[in-house]
């Protein structure tokens, strides 16, 4: 009787005796310290980056963010993020615009259309594409893609739809357009694989409910699959966008390190991450280093906002679906 | 043995059948208009036959019930009638299903056109995660029936005996409705697009008795306009709502393989009071096993 | 009167033909999208394999880089050694840390703290690698100079969310009956956690770690400011800067020398092969460990 009581009691209460309680405290303590460590780590990242950027913040203030200048010449030093912010925005938005429809197509193909025997291999391929390191994509971008675009695609686009200012004259293979293509290849598999998983969570009953009315597969996708998975797809796009914005290595190699704001996609440019990466062998002055860290601060703040937004969307969508279940 | 037939039928079912048959006698089968003419239908998942050699007709403006033990292929059968099984990759079928004389099981027939004319209501209510109004209106819009949209929505909801309950909250989410209301919404959604036949796969199995009664009532009222094929595992329900009843059962082969077969198909009254097959009798009297 | 109009299925107001064509068009676009994705993967992998394969010889694997001496036969042995040290150190740092966080979150933490830590690590996973590199630069390199320790620490920060998430996911799969069984025989909670619950997660943690290793083995950005200015030759001592494969690819691809490009391709091929093997291993581990947990649950 008593022994039975003791066991059920132990199962209910985590701390059966004094000795055991000591061991529990140690485990819970170390694990808790590790967890606090994670919070501290993120705080430390924010603090270190912010304090590294302080000299530049003092010197240039908030206008740094939009000033289009990067002049390390001693005595006339002046720095601003405007050009790189612009380059980041153009390449990331361009990549998002190109990658999203293709990624959604891939996800639909893998979740709705593909015959069974294609499904597995193509899914694995898409995930492999996601795992290729950015430096390899960058290498491929500068040595293979850039020359092809420069010799064939850029001139063709310029001569056919050159009346649109985006497709101006081209001269270098390393330009904004190449950066967009490289980033597209990098974020496409991210958006595609998340969307595929989301589409697979749409209940078969809902799809049959739609198809039973006599609508086509595409109408079913538009009417049922997209609305059901919409929030998650938006979050996936935001994550892909965040990844494109934060990418440094691949774009540093293919953008041609230009300065200035221009509409021509076939001209050189630079992004925040690319600018930082190219200065890894040391910069001219403390102020330039601090300005580079200021660029990193902009990236950091943006990435945190983007991630919180994506989490918010995911959680809201999950709650709405919880209501449905 | 055969003299005992009448007595062995459980009294509730008998009562239900009597109520049913009081209304009007079924005209002779030759005088009924055929909707489906099914010949030698065999349905196979992978290499496993789920249904073998089913031949029967479905008649216009009647309620046809499909009953039988679990796994005998009832769902498989009615999902063949509107090509829903096309969604199952391993599914194959042989035999013919003529709908008003046209074979609809061929590769050249577009399943979308089939499902549009032959609608379906499912076992579990599956409203779209949209508003009540949009659940009904969506199919109408996609199918190009956009004229008098709100009239059509109202008419469908009225026919499904749901209008009075939801007319003040058409914008509310369909998921806020009760299970029975959701199922009636799914019926409204199906009949809004003016199908010819409505297939129902155990439409009341997830519902309480009152909601079930509402749906049975609705079948009575709507069968003048549509033809219904309803799968049910509830024999009283079949006895109450159906004019014709098909009894399916599981047959076992020598090597232990199992498949579904149509055992008997007749007027509901006959199936429940004077079945001609032993297996039917065992089943409707609860001696199945 | 055509045969179509005689069909009992025909409903003129449906505009079915138009909708069918549209549907076909959208389906074709989805096929096209899949073809594009597969094509790009094929092209990237093919370019790397084709250009890198011919360079993959013994010299490449055993000799190290000698800068500014294009005539000398060179390899990337120093980078391979360096990557080994960096990734090994990073794993040694991130693995225990990540597992402990996961244990705390899944076994001890009250709900609000649980989601706060989860959110923090999600945010950390989204911080750009180049920013992490700069962070470690400010934290360590400014005071102590570049070193493999600094580089490994940066890589560990990137690995941490991966390890954490993998562990938390398998911990959540461990059935409560197992915990109750442990506590039920009178074992204290810490023993139950370390002796019964955690061993169940080994497969899942290994999967997550393998994926994380595959990921950071190709990371360049966090190393640029922390561990990139390496002297010639093979070095194993982590207190100095050492060369690594991704940084080598980055430097070589920015060079004008064709022989440098050739070695960049070969190094890229090695990276891709490594990542392929790692992902396949992870997949294999994942299916195995899932089966094991399922069995334990019964
Ligand atoms: N998608 C499928 N893939 C493979 N086999 C299936 C599939 N659907 C049904 N079956 C098999 O076909 C047989 C008939 O199933 P069906 O669902 O038609 O039976 P049922 O009479 O509707 O049963 P219940 O009363 O349980 O709904 C069963 O043996 C079932 O396992
Ligand atoms: Mg069924």
Tab-separated table of C-alpha atoms in Angstrom, chain B residues 209-210 218 233 258:
chain	number	residue	atom	x	y	z
B	209	UNK	CA	-29.801	12.493	-33.969
B	210	UNK	CA	-31.460	15.894	-34.360
B	218	UNK	CA	-34.140	17.591	-46.418
B	233	UNK	CA	-24.165	2.284	-42.203
B	258	UNK	CA	-11.406	-9.992	-49.804
